[in-house]
Amino acid sequence: MNAIERLKKAMLFFAMAGLGVLISCSEENVALQEEAELITEDAITDVYFEDVDDIAGLALLSDDGTDNGGRVAESRTIIIQDSRCNCESVVVTITIDPQSTPEKPIGDIVIDFGEGCTDALGNVRKGKILIHFEGRRFLPGSTVVATFDNYSINDIQLSGTRTLTNITESSVSAPKF
């Protein structure tokens, strides 16, 4: 093999190695971009589910003016004092389980946004959030379970079950869910 052939082979080798590095870098960039998109989607999902948690918490704390915190053995409509639920089309119904006691309230709340409710920030909620609760929210062992019936926010459909359980060991400690 003469010097020219060796030079050609060396140049071919370096050209292939350089091409490999370029391909490798662009594959790495694509992977990083895909990972960034997944992180963004995950963050948006967390925000929407935490929004549901917040609305559920407000529904649990709502007071219909009877000084009982909305917890009597019947089914009725209540009002959530929050800009996300200010539309006339929003109907919030609470139904107390016959097994409910003042010490351990048990019941269901349906927050029905109907065909759509636009809040002050321009977010549009549609469908229903179904909430089942057992126990006082800030006491150990209480649970709040949210499921969805055609519920969406900004046309992003939420589905599945979201369960919050108070895992605090005593009522003196700050609640942990």
PDB file of N, CA and C in Angstrom, residues 88-140:
ATOM      1  N   GLU A  88     -72.545  30.493  35.765  1.00  0.00           N
ATOM      2  CA  GLU A  88     -73.886  30.053  36.132  1.00  0.00           C
ATOM      3  C   GLU A  88     -74.104  28.589  35.782  1.00  0.00           C
ATOM      4  N   SER A  89     -73.369  28.096  34.793  1.00  0.00           N
ATOM      5  CA  SER A  89     -73.559  26.706  34.364  1.00  0.00           C
ATOM      6  C   SER A  89     -72.947  25.693  35.332  1.00  0.00           C
ATOM      7  N   VAL A  90     -72.107  26.145  36.267  1.00  0.00           N
ATOM      8  CA  VAL A  90     -71.463  25.223  37.201  1.00  0.00           C
ATOM      9  C   VAL A  90     -72.455  24.850  38.308  1.00  0.00           C
ATOM     10  N   VAL A  91     -72.671  23.541  38.460  1.00  0.00           N
ATOM     11  CA  VAL A  91     -73.553  23.034  39.507  1.00  0.00           C
ATOM     12  C   VAL A  91     -72.725  22.115  40.390  1.00  0.00           C
ATOM     13  N   VAL A  92     -72.716  22.407  41.694  1.00  0.00           N
ATOM     14  CA  VAL A  92     -71.963  21.607  42.649  1.00  0.00           C
ATOM     15  C   VAL A  92     -72.974  20.967  43.599  1.00  0.00           C
ATOM     16  N   THR A  93     -72.995  19.640  43.587  1.00  0.00           N
ATOM     17  CA  THR A  93     -73.945  18.904  44.411  1.00  0.00           C
ATOM     18  C   THR A  93     -73.188  18.055  45.413  1.00  0.00           C
ATOM     19  N   ILE A  94     -73.640  18.109  46.669  1.00  0.00           N
ATOM     20  CA  ILE A  94     -73.043  17.281  47.710  1.00  0.00           C
ATOM     21  C   ILE A  94     -74.117  16.314  48.215  1.00  0.00           C
ATOM     22  N   THR A  95     -73.727  15.062  48.365  1.00  0.00           N
ATOM     23  CA  THR A  95     -74.611  14.039  48.897  1.00  0.00           C
ATOM     24  C   THR A  95     -73.892  13.376  50.063  1.00  0.00           C
ATOM     25  N   ILE A  96     -74.511  13.413  51.228  1.00  0.00           N
ATOM     26  CA  ILE A  96     -73.912  12.828  52.417  1.00  0.00           C
ATOM     27  C   ILE A  96     -74.388  11.391  52.559  1.00  0.00           C
ATOM     28  N   ASP A  97     -73.462  10.490  52.822  1.00  0.00           N
ATOM     29  CA  ASP A  97     -73.749   9.076  53.021  1.00  0.00           C
ATOM     30  C   ASP A  97     -74.518   8.893  54.334  1.00  0.00           C
ATOM     31  N   PRO A  98     -75.479   7.974  54.368  1.00  0.00           N
ATOM     32  CA  PRO A  98     -76.207   7.725  55.618  1.00  0.00           C
ATOM     33  C   PRO A  98     -75.303   7.284  56.781  1.00  0.00           C
ATOM     34  N   GLN A  99     -74.135   6.728  56.472  1.00  0.00           N
ATOM     35  CA  GLN A  99     -73.186   6.291  57.492  1.00  0.00           C
ATOM     36  C   GLN A  99     -72.314   7.426  58.019  1.00  0.00           C
ATOM     37  N   SER A 100     -72.476   8.617  57.473  1.00  0.00           N
ATOM     38  CA  SER A 100     -71.663   9.767  57.850  1.00  0.00           C
ATOM     39  C   SER A 100     -71.966  10.194  59.282  1.00  0.00           C
ATOM     40  N   THR A 101     -70.918  10.603  59.977  1.00  0.00           N
ATOM     41  CA  THR A 101     -71.068  11.165  61.326  1.00  0.00           C
ATOM     42  C   THR A 101     -70.285  12.468  61.378  1.00  0.00           C
ATOM     43  N   PRO A 102     -70.547  13.315  62.389  1.00  0.00           N
ATOM     44  CA  PRO A 102     -69.757  14.542  62.497  1.00  0.00           C
ATOM     45  C   PRO A 102     -68.262  14.253  62.663  1.00  0.00           C
ATOM     46  N   GLU A 103     -67.922  13.148  63.312  1.00  0.00           N
ATOM     47  CA  GLU A 103     -66.518  12.789  63.506  1.00  0.00           C
ATOM     48  C   GLU A 103     -65.882  12.241  62.228  1.00  0.00           C
ATOM     49  N   LYS A 104     -66.686  11.528  61.449  1.00  0.00           N
ATOM     50  CA  LYS A 104     -66.175  10.951  60.201  1.00  0.00           C
ATOM     51  C   LYS A 104     -67.200  11.177  59.087  1.00  0.00           C
ATOM     52  N   PRO A 105     -67.133  12.365  58.472  1.00  0.00           N
ATOM     53  CA  PRO A 105     -68.050  12.629  57.367  1.00  0.00           C
ATOM     54  C   PRO A 105     -67.706  11.760  56.154  1.00  0.00           C
ATOM     55  N   ILE A 106     -68.749  11.290  55.495  1.00  0.00           N
ATOM     56  CA  ILE A 106     -68.587  10.464  54.285  1.00  0.00           C
ATOM     57  C   ILE A 106     -69.590  10.985  53.262  1.00  0.00           C
ATOM     58  N   GLY A 107     -69.148  11.157  52.049  1.00  0.00           N
ATOM     59  CA  GLY A 107     -70.080  11.615  51.039  1.00  0.00           C
ATOM     60  C   GLY A 107     -69.460  11.770  49.665  1.00  0.00           C
ATOM     61  N   ASP A 108     -70.270  12.320  48.786  1.00  0.00           N
ATOM     62  CA  ASP A 108     -69.864  12.521  47.400  1.00  0.00           C
ATOM     63  C   ASP A 108     -70.185  13.944  46.975  1.00  0.00           C
ATOM     64  N   ILE A 109     -69.308  14.492  46.158  1.00  0.00           N
ATOM     65  CA  ILE A 109     -69.509  15.822  45.591  1.00  0.00           C
ATOM     66  C   ILE A 109     -69.346  15.695  44.082  1.00  0.00           C
ATOM     67  N   VAL A 110     -70.275  16.274  43.346  1.00  0.00           N
ATOM     68  CA  VAL A 110     -70.177  16.333  41.887  1.00  0.00           C
ATOM     69  C   VAL A 110     -70.058  17.800  41.500  1.00  0.00           C
ATOM     70  N   ILE A 111     -68.984  18.129  40.810  1.00  0.00           N
ATOM     71  CA  ILE A 111     -68.786  19.483  40.291  1.00  0.00           C
ATOM     72  C   ILE A 111     -68.981  19.395  38.785  1.00  0.00           C
ATOM     73  N   ASP A 112     -70.097  19.928  38.317  1.00  0.00           N
ATOM     74  CA  ASP A 112     -70.480  19.819  36.909  1.00  0.00           C
ATOM     75  C   ASP A 112     -70.271  21.162  36.218  1.00  0.00           C
ATOM     76  N   PHE A 113     -69.270  21.203  35.333  1.00  0.00           N
ATOM     77  CA  PHE A 113     -68.974  22.417  34.578  1.00  0.00           C
ATOM     78  C   PHE A 113     -69.803  22.504  33.304  1.00  0.00           C
ATOM     79  N   GLY A 114     -70.641  21.513  33.067  1.00  0.00           N
ATOM     80  CA  GLY A 114     -71.506  21.520  31.892  1.00  0.00           C
ATOM     81  C   GLY A 114     -70.723  21.553  30.600  1.00  0.00           C
ATOM     82  N   GLU A 115     -71.210  22.347  29.656  1.00  0.00           N
ATOM     83  CA  GLU A 115     -70.580  22.448  28.339  1.00  0.00           C
ATOM     84  C   GLU A 115     -69.378  23.378  28.336  1.00  0.00           C
ATOM     85  N   GLY A 116     -69.124  24.024  29.475  1.00  0.00           N
ATOM     86  CA  GLY A 116     -67.940  24.867  29.547  1.00  0.00           C
ATOM     87  C   GLY A 116     -68.101  26.052  30.473  1.00  0.00           C
ATOM     88  N   CYS A 117     -67.047  26.313  31.218  1.00  0.00           N
ATOM     89  CA  CYS A 117     -66.972  27.459  32.118  1.00  0.00           C
ATOM     90  C   CYS A 117     -65.593  28.069  31.931  1.00  0.00           C
ATOM     91  N   THR A 118     -65.559  29.340  31.553  1.00  0.00           N
ATOM     92  CA  THR A 118     -64.296  30.039  31.347  1.00  0.00           C
ATOM     93  C   THR A 118     -63.987  30.867  32.583  1.00  0.00           C
ATOM     94  N   ASP A 119     -62.830  30.616  33.204  1.00  0.00           N
ATOM     95  CA  ASP A 119     -62.464  31.360  34.413  1.00  0.00           C
ATOM     96  C   ASP A 119     -61.808  32.692  34.052  1.00  0.00           C
ATOM     97  N   ALA A 120     -61.432  33.448  35.065  1.00  0.00           N
ATOM     98  CA  ALA A 120     -60.851  34.785  34.863  1.00  0.00           C
ATOM     99  C   ALA A 120     -59.539  34.754  34.087  1.00  0.00           C
ATOM    100  N   LEU A 121     -58.832  33.613  34.113  1.00  0.00           N
ATOM    101  CA  LEU A 121     -57.558  33.494  33.388  1.00  0.00           C
ATOM    102  C   LEU A 121     -57.729  32.937  31.971  1.00  0.00           C
ATOM    103  N   GLY A 122     -58.986  32.664  31.585  1.00  0.00           N
ATOM    104  CA  GLY A 122     -59.246  32.154  30.244  1.00  0.00           C
ATOM    105  C   GLY A 122     -59.221  30.645  30.133  1.00  0.00           C
ATOM    106  N   ASN A 123     -59.058  29.919  31.243  1.00  0.00           N
ATOM    107  CA  ASN A 123     -59.091  28.455  31.212  1.00  0.00           C
ATOM    108  C   ASN A 123     -60.534  27.987  31.083  1.00  0.00           C
ATOM    109  N   VAL A 124     -60.765  27.017  30.203  1.00  0.00           N
ATOM    110  CA  VAL A 124     -62.111  26.512  29.979  1.00  0.00           C
ATOM    111  C   VAL A 124     -62.204  25.092  30.538  1.00  0.00           C
ATOM    112  N   ARG A 125     -63.105  24.913  31.513  1.00  0.00           N
ATOM    113  CA  ARG A 125     -63.350  23.598  32.106  1.00  0.00           C
ATOM    114  C   ARG A 125     -64.681  23.086  31.610  1.00  0.00           C
ATOM    115  N   LYS A 126     -64.727  21.781  31.273  1.00  0.00           N
ATOM    116  CA  LYS A 126     -65.955  21.127  30.802  1.00  0.00           C
ATOM    117  C   LYS A 126     -66.077  19.775  31.509  1.00  0.00           C
ATOM    118  N   GLY A 127     -67.297  19.271  31.582  1.00  0.00           N
ATOM    119  CA  GLY A 127     -67.516  17.949  32.162  1.00  0.00           C
ATOM    120  C   GLY A 127     -67.643  17.993  33.673  1.00  0.00           C
ATOM    121  N   LYS A 128     -67.419  16.820  34.287  1.00  0.00           N
ATOM    122  CA  LYS A 128     -67.644  16.692  35.729  1.00  0.00           C
ATOM    123  C   LYS A 128     -66.414  16.163  36.457  1.00  0.00           C
ATOM    124  N   ILE A 129     -66.239  16.681  37.680  1.00  0.00           N
ATOM    125  CA  ILE A 129     -65.282  16.110  38.627  1.00  0.00           C
ATOM    126  C   ILE A 129     -66.130  15.424  39.686  1.00  0.00           C
ATOM    127  N   LEU A 130     -65.873  14.135  39.908  1.00  0.00           N
ATOM    128  CA  LEU A 130     -66.608  13.359  40.896  1.00  0.00           C
ATOM    129  C   LEU A 130     -65.694  13.106  42.085  1.00  0.00           C
ATOM    130  N   ILE A 131     -66.137  13.503  43.264  1.00  0.00           N
ATOM    131  CA  ILE A 131     -65.296  13.415  44.460  1.00  0.00           C
ATOM    132  C   ILE A 131     -65.994  12.552  45.508  1.00  0.00           C
ATOM    133  N   HIS A 132     -65.266  11.600  46.056  1.00  0.00           N
ATOM    134  CA  HIS A 132     -65.752  10.829  47.202  1.00  0.00           C
ATOM    135  C   HIS A 132     -64.818  11.140  48.362  1.00  0.00           C
ATOM    136  N   PHE A 133     -65.386  11.458  49.516  1.00  0.00           N
ATOM    137  CA  PHE A 133     -64.543  11.777  50.673  1.00  0.00           C
ATOM    138  C   PHE A 133     -64.960  10.933  51.875  1.00  0.00           C
ATOM    139  N   GLU A 134     -63.958  10.602  52.674  1.00  0.00           N
ATOM    140  CA  GLU A 134     -64.179   9.896  53.941  1.00  0.00           C
ATOM    141  C   GLU A 134     -63.247  10.498  54.974  1.00  0.00           C
ATOM    142  N   GLY A 135     -63.821  11.017  56.054  1.00  0.00           N
ATOM    143  CA  GLY A 135     -63.044  11.601  57.129  1.00  0.00           C
ATOM    144  C   GLY A 135     -62.839  13.081  56.923  1.00  0.00           C
ATOM    145  N   ARG A 136     -62.421  13.727  57.978  1.00  0.00           N
ATOM    146  CA  ARG A 136     -62.115  15.159  57.911  1.00  0.00           C
ATOM    147  C   ARG A 136     -60.770  15.317  57.220  1.00  0.00           C
ATOM    148  N   ARG A 137     -60.724  16.159  56.230  1.00  0.00           N
ATOM    149  CA  ARG A 137     -59.593  16.275  55.312  1.00  0.00           C
ATOM    150  C   ARG A 137     -58.239  16.416  56.014  1.00  0.00           C
ATOM    151  N   PHE A 138     -58.165  17.174  57.080  1.00  0.00           N
ATOM    152  CA  PHE A 138     -56.871  17.428  57.704  1.00  0.00           C
ATOM    153  C   PHE A 138     -56.586  16.513  58.893  1.00  0.00           C
ATOM    154  N   LEU A 139     -57.392  15.467  59.048  1.00  0.00           N
ATOM    155  CA  LEU A 139     -57.135  14.500  60.114  1.00  0.00           C
ATOM    156  C   LEU A 139     -56.536  13.226  59.528  1.00  0.00           C
ATOM    157  N   PRO A 140     -55.688  12.546  60.291  1.00  0.00           N
ATOM    158  CA  PRO A 140     -55.047  11.322  59.796  1.00  0.00           C
ATOM    159  C   PRO A 140     -56.062  10.297  59.292  1.00  0.00           C
TER     160      PRO A 140
END
